[in-house]
Coordinates of C-alpha atoms and ligand atoms in Angstrom, one line a residue:
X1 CA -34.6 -89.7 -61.0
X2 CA -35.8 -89.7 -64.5
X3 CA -35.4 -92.9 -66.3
X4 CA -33.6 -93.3 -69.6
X5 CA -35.0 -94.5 -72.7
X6 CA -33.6 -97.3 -75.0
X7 CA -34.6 -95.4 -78.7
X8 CA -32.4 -92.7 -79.9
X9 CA -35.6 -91.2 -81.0
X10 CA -37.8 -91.2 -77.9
X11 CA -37.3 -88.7 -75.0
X12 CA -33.9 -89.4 -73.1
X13 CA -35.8 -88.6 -69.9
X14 CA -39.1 -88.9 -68.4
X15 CA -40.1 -87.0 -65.4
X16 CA -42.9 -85.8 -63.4
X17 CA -42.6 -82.0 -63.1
X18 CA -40.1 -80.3 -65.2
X19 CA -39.6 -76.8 -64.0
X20 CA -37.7 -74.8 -66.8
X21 CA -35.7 -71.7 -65.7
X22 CA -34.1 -71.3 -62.0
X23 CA -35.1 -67.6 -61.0
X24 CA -36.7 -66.7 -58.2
X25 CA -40.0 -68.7 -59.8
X26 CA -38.4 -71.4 -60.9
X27 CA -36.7 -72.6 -57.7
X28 CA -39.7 -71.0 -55.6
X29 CA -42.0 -73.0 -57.7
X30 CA -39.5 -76.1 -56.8
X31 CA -38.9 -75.4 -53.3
X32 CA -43.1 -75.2 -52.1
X33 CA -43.9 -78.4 -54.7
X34 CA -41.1 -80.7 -53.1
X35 CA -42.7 -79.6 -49.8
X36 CA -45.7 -81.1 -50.9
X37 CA -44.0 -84.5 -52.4
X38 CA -43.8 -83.8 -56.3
X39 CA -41.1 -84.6 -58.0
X40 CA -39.1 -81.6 -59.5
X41 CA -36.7 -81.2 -62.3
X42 CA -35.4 -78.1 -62.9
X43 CA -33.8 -77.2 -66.0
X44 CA -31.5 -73.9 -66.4
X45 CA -29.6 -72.6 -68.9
X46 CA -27.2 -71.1 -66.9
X47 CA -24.1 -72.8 -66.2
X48 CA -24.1 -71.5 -62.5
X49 CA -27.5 -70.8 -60.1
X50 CA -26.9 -67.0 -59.7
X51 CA -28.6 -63.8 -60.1
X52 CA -26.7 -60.4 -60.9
X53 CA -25.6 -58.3 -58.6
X54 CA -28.4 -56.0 -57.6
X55 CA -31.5 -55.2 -55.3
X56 CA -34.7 -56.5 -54.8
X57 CA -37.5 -55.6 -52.8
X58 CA -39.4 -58.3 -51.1
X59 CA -42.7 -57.5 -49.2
X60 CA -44.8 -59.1 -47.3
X61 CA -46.6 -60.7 -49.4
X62 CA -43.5 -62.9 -50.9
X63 CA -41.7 -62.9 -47.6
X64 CA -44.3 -64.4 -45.6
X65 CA -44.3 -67.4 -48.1
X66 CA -40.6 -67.9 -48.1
X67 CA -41.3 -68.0 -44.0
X68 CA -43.3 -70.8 -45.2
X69 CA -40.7 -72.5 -46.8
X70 CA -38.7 -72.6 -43.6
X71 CA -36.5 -69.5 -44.8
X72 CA -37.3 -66.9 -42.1
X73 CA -34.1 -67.2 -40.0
X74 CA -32.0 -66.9 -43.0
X75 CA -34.3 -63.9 -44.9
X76 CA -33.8 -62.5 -41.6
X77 CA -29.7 -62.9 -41.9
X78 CA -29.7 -61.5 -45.9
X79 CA -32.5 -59.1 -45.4
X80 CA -32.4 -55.6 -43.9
X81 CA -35.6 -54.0 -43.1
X82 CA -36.1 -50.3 -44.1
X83 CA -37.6 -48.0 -41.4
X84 CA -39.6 -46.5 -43.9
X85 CA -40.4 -45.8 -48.2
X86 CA -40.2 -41.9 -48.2
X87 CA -41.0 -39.9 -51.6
X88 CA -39.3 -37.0 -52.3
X89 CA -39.3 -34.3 -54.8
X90 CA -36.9 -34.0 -57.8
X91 CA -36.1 -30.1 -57.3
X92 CA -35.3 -29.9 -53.3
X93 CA -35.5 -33.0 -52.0
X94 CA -38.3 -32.2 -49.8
X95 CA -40.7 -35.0 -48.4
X96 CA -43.7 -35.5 -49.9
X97 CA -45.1 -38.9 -47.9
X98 CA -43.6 -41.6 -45.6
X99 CA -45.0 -44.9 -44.9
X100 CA -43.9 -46.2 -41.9
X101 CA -42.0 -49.6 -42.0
X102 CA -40.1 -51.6 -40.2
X103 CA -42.0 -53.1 -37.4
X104 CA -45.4 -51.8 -37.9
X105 CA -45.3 -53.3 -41.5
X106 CA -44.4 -56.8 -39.8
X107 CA -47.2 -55.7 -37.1
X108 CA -49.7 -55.2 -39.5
X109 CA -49.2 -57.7 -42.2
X110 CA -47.8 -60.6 -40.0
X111 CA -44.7 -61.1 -42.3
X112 CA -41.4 -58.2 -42.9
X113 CA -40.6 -56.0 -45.5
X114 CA -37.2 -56.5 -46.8
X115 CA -34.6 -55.4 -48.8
X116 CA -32.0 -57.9 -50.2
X117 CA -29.2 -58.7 -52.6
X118 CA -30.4 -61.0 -55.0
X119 CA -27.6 -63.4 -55.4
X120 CA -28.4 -64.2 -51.5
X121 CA -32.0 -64.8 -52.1
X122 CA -31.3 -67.3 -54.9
X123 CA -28.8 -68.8 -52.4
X124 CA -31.0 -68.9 -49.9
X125 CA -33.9 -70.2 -52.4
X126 CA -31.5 -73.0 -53.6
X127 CA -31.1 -74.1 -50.2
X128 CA -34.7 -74.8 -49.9
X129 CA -35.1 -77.2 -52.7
X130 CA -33.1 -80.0 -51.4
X131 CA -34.8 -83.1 -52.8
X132 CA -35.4 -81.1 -56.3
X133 CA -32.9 -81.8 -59.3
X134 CA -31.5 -78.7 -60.8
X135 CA -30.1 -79.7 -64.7
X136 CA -27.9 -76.1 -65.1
X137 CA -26.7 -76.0 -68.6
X138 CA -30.0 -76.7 -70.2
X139 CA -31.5 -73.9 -72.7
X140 CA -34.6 -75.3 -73.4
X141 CA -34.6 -74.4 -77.1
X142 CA -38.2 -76.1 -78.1
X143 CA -41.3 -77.7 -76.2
X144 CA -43.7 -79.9 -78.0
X145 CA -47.2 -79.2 -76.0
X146 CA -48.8 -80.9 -79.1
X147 CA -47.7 -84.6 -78.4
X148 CA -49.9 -86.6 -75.1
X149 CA -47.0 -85.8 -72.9
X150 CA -45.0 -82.3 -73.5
X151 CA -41.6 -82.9 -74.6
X152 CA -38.9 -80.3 -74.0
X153 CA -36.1 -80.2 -76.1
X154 CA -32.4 -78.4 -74.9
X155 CA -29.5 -76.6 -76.8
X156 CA -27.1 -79.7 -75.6
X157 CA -28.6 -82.1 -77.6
X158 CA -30.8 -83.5 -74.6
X159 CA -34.7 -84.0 -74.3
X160 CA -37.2 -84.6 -71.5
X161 CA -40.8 -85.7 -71.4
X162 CA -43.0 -84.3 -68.6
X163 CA -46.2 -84.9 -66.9
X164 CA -46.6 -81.2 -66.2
X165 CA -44.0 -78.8 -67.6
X166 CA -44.3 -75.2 -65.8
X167 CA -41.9 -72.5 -67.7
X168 CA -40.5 -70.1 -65.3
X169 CA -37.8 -68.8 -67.7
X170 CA -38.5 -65.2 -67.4
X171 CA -39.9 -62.3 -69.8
X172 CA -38.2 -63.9 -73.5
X173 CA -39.9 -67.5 -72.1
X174 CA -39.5 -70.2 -74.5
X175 CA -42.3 -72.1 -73.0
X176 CA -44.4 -69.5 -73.6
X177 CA -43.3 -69.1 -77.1
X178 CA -44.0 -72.7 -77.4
X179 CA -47.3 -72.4 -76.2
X180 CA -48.5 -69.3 -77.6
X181 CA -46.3 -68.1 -80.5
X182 CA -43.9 -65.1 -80.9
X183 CA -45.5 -62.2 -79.1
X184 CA -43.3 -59.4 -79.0
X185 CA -42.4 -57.3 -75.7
X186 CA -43.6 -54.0 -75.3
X187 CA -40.7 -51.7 -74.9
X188 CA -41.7 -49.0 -72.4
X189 CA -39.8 -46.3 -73.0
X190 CA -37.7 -46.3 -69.9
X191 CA -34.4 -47.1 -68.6
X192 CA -33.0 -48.2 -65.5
X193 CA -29.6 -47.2 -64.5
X194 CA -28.6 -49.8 -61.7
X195 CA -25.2 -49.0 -59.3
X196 CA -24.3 -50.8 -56.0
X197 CA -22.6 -48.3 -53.9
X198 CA -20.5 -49.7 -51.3
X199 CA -21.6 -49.0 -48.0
X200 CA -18.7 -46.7 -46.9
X201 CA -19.1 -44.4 -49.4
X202 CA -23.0 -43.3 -48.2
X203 CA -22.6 -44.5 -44.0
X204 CA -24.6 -41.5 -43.6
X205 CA -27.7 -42.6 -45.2
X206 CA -30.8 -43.7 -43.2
X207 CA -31.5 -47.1 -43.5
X208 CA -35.2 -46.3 -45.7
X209 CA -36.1 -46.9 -49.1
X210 CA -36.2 -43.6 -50.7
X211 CA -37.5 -42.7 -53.9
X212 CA -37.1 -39.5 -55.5
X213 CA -40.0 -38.1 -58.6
X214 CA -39.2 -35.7 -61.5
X215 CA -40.3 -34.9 -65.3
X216 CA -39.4 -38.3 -66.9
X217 CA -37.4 -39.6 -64.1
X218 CA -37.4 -41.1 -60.6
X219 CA -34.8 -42.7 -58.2
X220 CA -35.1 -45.7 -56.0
X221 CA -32.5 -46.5 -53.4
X222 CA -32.4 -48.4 -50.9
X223 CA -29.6 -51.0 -48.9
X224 CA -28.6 -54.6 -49.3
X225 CA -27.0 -57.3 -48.6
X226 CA -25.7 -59.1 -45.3
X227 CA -25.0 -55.9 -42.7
X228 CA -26.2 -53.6 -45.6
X229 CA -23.2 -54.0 -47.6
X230 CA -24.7 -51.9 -50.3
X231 CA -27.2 -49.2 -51.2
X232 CA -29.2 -50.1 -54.6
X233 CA -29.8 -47.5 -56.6
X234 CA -32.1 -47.8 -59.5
X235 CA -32.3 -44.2 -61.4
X236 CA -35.0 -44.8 -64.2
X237 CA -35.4 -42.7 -67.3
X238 CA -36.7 -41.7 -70.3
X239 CA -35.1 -42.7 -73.1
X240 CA -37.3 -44.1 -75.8
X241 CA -33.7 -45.0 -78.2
X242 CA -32.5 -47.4 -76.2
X243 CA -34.5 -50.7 -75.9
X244 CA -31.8 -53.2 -75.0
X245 CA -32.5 -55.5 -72.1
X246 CA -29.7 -56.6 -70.5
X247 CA -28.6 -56.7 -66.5
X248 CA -24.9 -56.6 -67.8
X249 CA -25.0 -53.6 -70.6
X250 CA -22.6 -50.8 -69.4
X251 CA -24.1 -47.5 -68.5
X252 CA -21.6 -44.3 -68.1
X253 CA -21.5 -42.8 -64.7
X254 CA -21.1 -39.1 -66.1
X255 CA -24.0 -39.9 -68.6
X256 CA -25.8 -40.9 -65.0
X257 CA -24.8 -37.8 -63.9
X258 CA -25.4 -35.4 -66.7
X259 CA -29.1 -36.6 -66.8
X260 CA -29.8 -35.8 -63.4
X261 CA -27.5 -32.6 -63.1
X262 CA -30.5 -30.2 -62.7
X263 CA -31.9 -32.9 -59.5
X264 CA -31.7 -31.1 -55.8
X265 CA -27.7 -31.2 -54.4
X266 CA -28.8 -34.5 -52.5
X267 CA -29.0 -36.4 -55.7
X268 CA -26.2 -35.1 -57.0
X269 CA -23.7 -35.6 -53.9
X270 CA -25.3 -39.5 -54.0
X271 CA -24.3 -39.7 -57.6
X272 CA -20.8 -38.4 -57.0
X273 CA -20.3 -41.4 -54.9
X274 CA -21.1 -44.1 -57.5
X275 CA -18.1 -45.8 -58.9
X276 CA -17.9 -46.6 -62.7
X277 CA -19.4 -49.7 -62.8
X278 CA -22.9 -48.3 -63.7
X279 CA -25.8 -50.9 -65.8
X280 CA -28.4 -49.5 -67.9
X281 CA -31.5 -52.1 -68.6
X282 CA -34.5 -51.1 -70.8
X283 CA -37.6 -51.8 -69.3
X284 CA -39.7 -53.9 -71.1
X285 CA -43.4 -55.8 -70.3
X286 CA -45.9 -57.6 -72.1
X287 CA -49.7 -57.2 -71.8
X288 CA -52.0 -59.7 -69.6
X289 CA -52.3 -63.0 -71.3
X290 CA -55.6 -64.5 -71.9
X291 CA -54.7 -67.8 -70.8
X292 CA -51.2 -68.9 -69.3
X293 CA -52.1 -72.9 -69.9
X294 CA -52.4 -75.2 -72.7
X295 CA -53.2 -78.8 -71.3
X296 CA -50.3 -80.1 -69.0
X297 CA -47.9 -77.1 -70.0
X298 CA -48.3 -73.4 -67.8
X299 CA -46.3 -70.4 -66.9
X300 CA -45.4 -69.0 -63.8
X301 CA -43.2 -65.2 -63.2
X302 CA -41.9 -63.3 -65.8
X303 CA -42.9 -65.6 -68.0
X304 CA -46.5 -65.4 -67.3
X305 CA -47.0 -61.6 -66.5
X306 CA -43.9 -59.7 -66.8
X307 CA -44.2 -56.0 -65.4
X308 CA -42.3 -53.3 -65.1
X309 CA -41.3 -52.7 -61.8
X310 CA -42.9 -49.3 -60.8
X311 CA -44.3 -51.5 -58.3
X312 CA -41.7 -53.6 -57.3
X313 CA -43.7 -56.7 -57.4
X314 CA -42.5 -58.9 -60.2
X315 CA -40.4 -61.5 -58.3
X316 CA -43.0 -61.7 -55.4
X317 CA -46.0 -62.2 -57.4
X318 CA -43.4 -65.3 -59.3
X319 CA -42.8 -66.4 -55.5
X320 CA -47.0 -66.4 -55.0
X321 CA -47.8 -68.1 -58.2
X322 CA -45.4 -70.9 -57.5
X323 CA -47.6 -70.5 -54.1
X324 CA -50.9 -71.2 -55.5
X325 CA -50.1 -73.2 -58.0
X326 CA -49.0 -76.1 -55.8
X327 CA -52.1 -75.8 -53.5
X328 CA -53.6 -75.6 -56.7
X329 CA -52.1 -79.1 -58.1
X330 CA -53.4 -80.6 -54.5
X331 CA -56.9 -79.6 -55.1
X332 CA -57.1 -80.3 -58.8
X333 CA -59.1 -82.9 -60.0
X334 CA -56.1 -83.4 -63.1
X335 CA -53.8 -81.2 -64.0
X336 CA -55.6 -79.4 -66.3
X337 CA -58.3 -78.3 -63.4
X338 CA -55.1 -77.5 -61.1
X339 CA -54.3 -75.5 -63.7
X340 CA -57.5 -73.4 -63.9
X341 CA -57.6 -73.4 -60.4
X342 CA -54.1 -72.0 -60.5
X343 CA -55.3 -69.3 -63.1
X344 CA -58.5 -68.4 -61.8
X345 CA -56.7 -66.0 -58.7
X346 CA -53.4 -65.7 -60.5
X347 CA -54.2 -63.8 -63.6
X348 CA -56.6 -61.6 -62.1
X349 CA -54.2 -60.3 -59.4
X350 CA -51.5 -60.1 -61.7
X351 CA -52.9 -58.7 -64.3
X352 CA -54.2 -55.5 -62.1
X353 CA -50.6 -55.4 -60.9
X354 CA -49.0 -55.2 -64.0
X355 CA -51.4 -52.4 -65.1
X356 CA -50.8 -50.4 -61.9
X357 CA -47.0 -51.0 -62.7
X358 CA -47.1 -49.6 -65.9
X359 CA -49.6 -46.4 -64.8
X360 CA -47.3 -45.5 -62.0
X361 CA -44.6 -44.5 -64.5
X362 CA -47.6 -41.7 -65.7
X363 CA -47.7 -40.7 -62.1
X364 CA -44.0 -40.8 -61.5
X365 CA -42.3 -39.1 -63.7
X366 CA -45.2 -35.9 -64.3
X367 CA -43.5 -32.4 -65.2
X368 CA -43.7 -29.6 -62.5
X369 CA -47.9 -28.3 -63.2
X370 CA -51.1 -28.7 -61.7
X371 CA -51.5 -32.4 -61.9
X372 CA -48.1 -32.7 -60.1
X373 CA -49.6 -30.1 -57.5
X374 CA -52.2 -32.4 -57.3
X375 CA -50.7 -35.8 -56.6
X376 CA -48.5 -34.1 -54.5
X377 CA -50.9 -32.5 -52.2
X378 CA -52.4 -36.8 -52.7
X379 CA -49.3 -37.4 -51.2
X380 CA -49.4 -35.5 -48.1
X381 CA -53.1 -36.1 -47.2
X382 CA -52.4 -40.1 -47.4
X383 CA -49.1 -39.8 -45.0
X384 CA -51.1 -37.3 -42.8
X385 CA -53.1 -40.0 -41.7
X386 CA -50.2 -41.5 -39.7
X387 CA -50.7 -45.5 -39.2
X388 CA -53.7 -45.5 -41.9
X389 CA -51.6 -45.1 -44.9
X390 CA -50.9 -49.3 -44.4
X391 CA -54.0 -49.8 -44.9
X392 CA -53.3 -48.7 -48.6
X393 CA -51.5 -51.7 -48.7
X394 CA -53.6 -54.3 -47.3
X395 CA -54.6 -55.6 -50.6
X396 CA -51.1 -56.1 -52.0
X397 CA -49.2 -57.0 -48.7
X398 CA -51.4 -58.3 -46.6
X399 CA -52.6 -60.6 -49.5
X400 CA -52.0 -65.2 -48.5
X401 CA -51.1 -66.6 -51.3
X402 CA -51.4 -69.7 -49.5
X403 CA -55.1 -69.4 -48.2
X404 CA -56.8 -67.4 -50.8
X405 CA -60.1 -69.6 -51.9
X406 CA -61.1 -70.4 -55.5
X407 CA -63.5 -68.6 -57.5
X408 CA -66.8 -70.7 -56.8
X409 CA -66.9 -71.4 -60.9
X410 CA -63.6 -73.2 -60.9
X411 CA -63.9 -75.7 -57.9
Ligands
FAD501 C1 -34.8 -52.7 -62.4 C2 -35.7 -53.8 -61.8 C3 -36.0 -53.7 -60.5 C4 -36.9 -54.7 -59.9 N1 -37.2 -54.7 -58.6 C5 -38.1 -55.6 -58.1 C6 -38.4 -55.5 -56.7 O1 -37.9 -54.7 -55.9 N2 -39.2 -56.5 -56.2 C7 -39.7 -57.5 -57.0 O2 -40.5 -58.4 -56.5 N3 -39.4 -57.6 -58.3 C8 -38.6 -56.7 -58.9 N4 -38.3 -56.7 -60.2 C9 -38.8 -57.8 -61.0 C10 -38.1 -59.1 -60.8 O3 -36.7 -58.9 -61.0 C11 -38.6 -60.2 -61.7 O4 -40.0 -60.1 -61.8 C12 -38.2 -61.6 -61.3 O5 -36.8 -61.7 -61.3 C13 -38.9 -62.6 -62.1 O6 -38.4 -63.9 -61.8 P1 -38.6 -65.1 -62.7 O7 -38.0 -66.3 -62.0 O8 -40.0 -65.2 -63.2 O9 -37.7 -64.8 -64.0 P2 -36.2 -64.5 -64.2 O10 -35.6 -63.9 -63.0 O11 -36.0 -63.9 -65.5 O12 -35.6 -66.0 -64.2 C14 -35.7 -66.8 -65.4 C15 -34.7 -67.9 -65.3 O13 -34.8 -68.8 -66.4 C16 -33.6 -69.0 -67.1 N5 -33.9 -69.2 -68.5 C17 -34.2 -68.2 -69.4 N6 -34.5 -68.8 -70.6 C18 -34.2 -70.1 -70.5 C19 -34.3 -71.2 -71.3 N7 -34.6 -71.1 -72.6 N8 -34.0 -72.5 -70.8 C20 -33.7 -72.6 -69.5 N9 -33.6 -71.6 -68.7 C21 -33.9 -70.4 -69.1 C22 -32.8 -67.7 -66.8 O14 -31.4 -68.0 -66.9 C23 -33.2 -67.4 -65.4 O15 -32.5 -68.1 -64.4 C24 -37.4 -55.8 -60.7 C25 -37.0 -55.8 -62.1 C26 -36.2 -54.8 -62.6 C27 -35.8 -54.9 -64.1

């Protein structure tokens, strides 16, 4: 528990890990450090653990680390697991590649790929950090990474010194801020309109992710939620005036509808059965940093290496940071070697990542032409080699987080 000090000056608490933010990388981070005896404080500035209502893809990489945790029975229960991801074309719907799914991607990479609603995998993350402390109500507004021990300072008057302070508080991070300065975000140019349609309403769809490609657009859908309560659909496009991020910013289904009018009769049946209650986010990322550390203060998730999620990766590489980063802290010499252990195979991975991320949205959204003739016929070669097209995937799915070894220059 953290002790209180005497001085009105002096830090009102003192405590051994202070996690800030409780996201998916926050209480990840938590759940695999208390598994290895650290002490955690986490500090959110929510006033209830939650996530909004939509989607989330988790793939074997991050699921077989929550396993890890002790969470497979109840991923199992939240999770559904597609058969397949097929890509389709804009104008008729017709199938340019599947990759198969479902068994042979638990086959092949020894862990599932799931689909889930991401209030249930907070829930289900929560439930894992049992001997953690989560402090909900706390904004951290200010952290001193100049003084010998971090101090973090929060919107309700309160303050906390650390021995290792690791900011998990997504894309606008104040730790990160602290440590580094203002750095804008790059606004990418691209918005996602998010719906959850309730499962009645599409019954007839096959249980796959699907993602559809046009000219400036594509369209993810897929189901979630416990007996696939749901289907996510995530319908991303160009539009370079709007830059506000924001999970709760209203987007107008007949605006939805309108943009995507001239999509194949598929597309526009599906969007006939969203109700009203349509988002819009603006996609934003940030390039790689050069460093995510600065003595006993680092970053892990969004806050680190926030991408935009043409790859849907960003919450599992936050879920393998918080990995590697307490193997890391067992290794270390001090903190400050965890933390360039930590470093040495996070940024590298996640900085590729987040560049891939950002080039699929080239790929994605290319106008009917030659180059779309080409990737298309890309396409069709890859999924014509049946079973082989996992292997694409080995390096991002098949990747443990938990047994990767350290460059030789930072041991
Ligand atoms: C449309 C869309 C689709 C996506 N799909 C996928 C997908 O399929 N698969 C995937 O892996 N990823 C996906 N992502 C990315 C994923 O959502 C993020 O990478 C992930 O949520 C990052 O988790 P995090 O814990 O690092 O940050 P966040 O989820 O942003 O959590 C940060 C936490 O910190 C708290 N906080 C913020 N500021 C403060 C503060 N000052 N003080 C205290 N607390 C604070 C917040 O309240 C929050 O709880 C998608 C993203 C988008 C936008």
């Amino acid at each position: 528990m953290p002790t209180t000090a005497k001085s009105a000056s002096s830090p009102r608490c003192d405590v051994k890990i202070a996690v800030v933010g409780a996201g998916i990388g926050g209480l990840s981070a938590a759940a695999f450090l208390e598994r290895h005896d650290h002490e955690v404080h986490v500090f959110e500035s929510s006033t209830e653990l939650g996530e909004v209502g939509a989607g989330i893809q988790i793939s074997p990489n991050g699921s077989r680390l929550l396993h890890q945790l002790g969470l497979e029975e109840q991923l199992a229960t939240i999770g559904t697991t597609p058969s397949r991801v097929v890509i389709r074309r804009w104008s008729d719907d017709s199938q340019l590649s599947e990759t198969p799914l479902g068994p042979r991607a638990r086959q092949r990479w020894s862990a599932p790929y799931y689909n889930v609603y991401r209030p249930d995998v907070i829930e289900i993350l929560k439930s894992a950090c049992e001997r953690s402390t989560i402090h909900l109500d706390h904004r951290l507004v200010r952290v001193d990474v100049e003084s010998t021990r971090p101090v973090l300072e929060f919107d309700n008057g309160e303050s906390c010194s650390a021995d290792l302070v690791i900011g998990a508080d997504g894309i606008h991070s104040r730790v990160r801020h602290g440590l580094f300065g203002e750095q804008s975000t790059r606004f990418s140019g691209w918005v996602a309109y998010r719906a959850l349609v309730p499962r009645e309403r599409v019954a007839d769809l096959a249980v796959e992710v699907t993602n559809r490609l046009g000219p400036d657009a594509h369209i993810v859908s897929y189901f979630v939620g416990r007996n696939q309560r749901f289907l996510n659909l995530v319908c991303i496009s160009h539009d370079p005036d709007w830059s506000i991020e924001s999970w709760h910013e209203p987007g107008d289904t007949e605006v939805l509808r309108a943009r995507f009018a001239d999509w194949s009769s598929p597309v526009r049946d599906l969007l006939e059965r969203v109700e009203p209650n349509v988002f819009r986010w603006a996609l934003h990322d940030r390039r790689p940093l050069d460093a995510w550390s600065r003595g006993p203060v680092t970053l892990l998730g969004d806050a680190a290496h926030p991408m935009v999620p043409f790859m849907a990766q960003g919450g599992c590489q936050a879920i393998e940071d918080a990995a590697v980063l307490t193997r890391a802290l067992d290794e270390g010499r001090d903190a400050e070697h965890a933390l360039d252990l930590y470093e040495s195979i996070r940024r590298p991975r996640t900085a590729d990542i987040q560049g891939r991320s950002f080039a699929n949205a080239t790929s994605f959204h290319l106008a009917d032409g030659p180059e779309q003739k080409r990737r298309d016929d890309a396409y069709a070669a890859i999924s014509a080699r049946g079973d082989d097209v996992l292997a694409n995937f080995d390096w991002l799915y098949g990747h443990d987080a938990s047994t990767q070894t350290w460059p030789d220059a930072t041991v």
